[in-house]
Amino acid sequence: MSVPTIAIPTQKLLKIGLKAANNIHYQLSPKELIEDTIRIGEGTLNDGGALVINTGEFTGRSPKDKFTVKDELTENTVHWNEFNLPIEEKYFEIILKKITQYLDACEEIWVRDSYACADKRYRINIRLIAEKPWTSLFAYNMFLRPTEAELENFNPDWQILCAPGLKLDPKECGTRQHNAAVISFKHKVILIAGTGYTGETKKGIFSILNYVLPHEKGVLSMHCSANIGEKGDTAVFFGLSGTGKTTLSADPNRKLIGDDEHGWTEDSVFNFEGGCYAKCIGLTEEKEPAIYKAVRPGALVENTKFIPGTNKINFEDGSITENTRVSYPLHFIPNAIEPSVGNTPKNIFFLTCDAYGVLPPVSKLTAGQAMYQFISGYTAKVAGTETGITEPKPTFSACFGAPFLPLHPAKYAEMLGKKMERNKVNVWLINTGWTGGAHGTGSGSRIKLSYTRAMITAALEGKLDKSEYAFDPVFGFAVPQDCPGVPHEILNPRNTWTNKQAYDERATFLAELFKKNFLKYADGVSKEIAAAGPKI
Ligand code: ATP
Ligand code: MN
């Protein structure tokens, strides 16, 4: 069986593989997609002209419903685990048929051609066939936008079929429930059914690049943001969701390369995407001016609410979800570079949002510690917004991105290790989480964004090279003892806790979590890396 390509040679000349769809909108402009969304009653403009929609039942990714087709290509190459769930080919074929029939029967569908990878040596062409106009707008914002000339001879390498309204029968389709995102590397197709969460398309493409680039092209793919200074010095910021990749990469003094997904080649760092997907919860002009101003015509805002009686978005309102989002093209950030390609990184930041309030807000890592932290991929989020849940929720996610990595983490770690060694990169650990106490204890609070920004600026400008360092007794990191723009007391987390004994207990507790998690990697790493864990 082969998957038919929906052939669209030019905008005017439609030759469609889908049978019955008699109203196919190809490559509409953002303005047209906004009009279509409003016409079908699924969106509203805010007072600034940004389109506000609801994604429906799903307001976040659904990792338990993401499947990879197990076939002769993937059987022995994909690292099957809780994030790489196998599905049989026969089910892929059933779901493909269902989606095709479903889209055939839709009164209208929206088709969009775009591509991923700003370094043209690695470009992959993507065709998105979507039930909803706003999914097409999301693709316009997030993927790279081909020119008219490039569209003339556009051949999709990958296709995404996206049908949020299609509910699957789990028994018939081999899925867990009615929604699924299914990747077939053999057919180069991503099927998305039963969920309208736009992030599924973006992270679907990220997942395939995390397979193709390291496995077939020798390029390290990374879940990180990146920006570049005036002197051409690139910085990358690894981190799990909510740790600050998007927020901290939008720095008025540096040019933005991208906010989430990058590749590191022999000689460059490049963005996979053409846009940003920023969190909106608590968004203010004062704290995040660049992102705030990007909420304008063309931007797509998801799952926010208006202040009653107005079209003013209430960014404080998390009643639909805490994961409110806005997508916009990269050039909505004033100092984004195009094409989004930079030099080999000089500085790497690992961002962790430690809700235990234990890790130092900034520390410098040795090569061994850097590898240990990369493999560990630690963050601890606040448990949730429900009352009564006060304990932080620790997460260890290898390479700061396990949900998107089809290969064994060792593959990415090995590539990063070699690159760091060859390029003499500085590696910093930044705790963007709690200080003064753990989340929920009353005394702790999230570290001020302005302080985190000041620490990153100091690291980038070499100002921390002149600082004195002390060693964290539990984790062994080198902690700078002064940093411009940051009160001296907060640099050593133990100082910020009134109850020192409570701090020591929490630090020991976290150290144990690190050690326990690392057991599964201990055999496969060098002595240097194995010894770079907590000291107790
Ligand atoms: P995702 O992978 O889900 O896109 P992300 O790593 O890009 O996540 P951000 O969107 O940057 O994460 O989210 C960080 C959130 O934390 C923002 O809402 C930001 O305002 C908030 N925040 C509060 N204090 C800080 C801080 N000190 N450093 C960074 N972010 C902070
Ligand atoms: Mn982000």
Short mmCIF file of C-alpha atoms and ligand atoms in Angstrom, two decimals, residues 245-246 259-260 277-278 325, ligand 2:
data_model
loop_
_atom_site.label_atom_id
_atom_site.label_comp_id
_atom_site.label_asym_id
_atom_site.label_seq_id
_atom_site.Cartn_x
_atom_site.Cartn_y
_atom_site.Cartn_z
CA LYS A 245 13.22 28.61 26.41
CA THR A 246 10.84 30.96 24.63
CA ASP A 259 12.46 29.39 20.42
CA ASP A 260 12.16 25.59 20.50
CA TYR A 277 4.78 29.20 20.16
CA ALA A 278 4.79 31.15 23.41
CA ARG A 325 -0.54 29.81 23.85
MN MN B 2 8.58 27.49 24.14
#
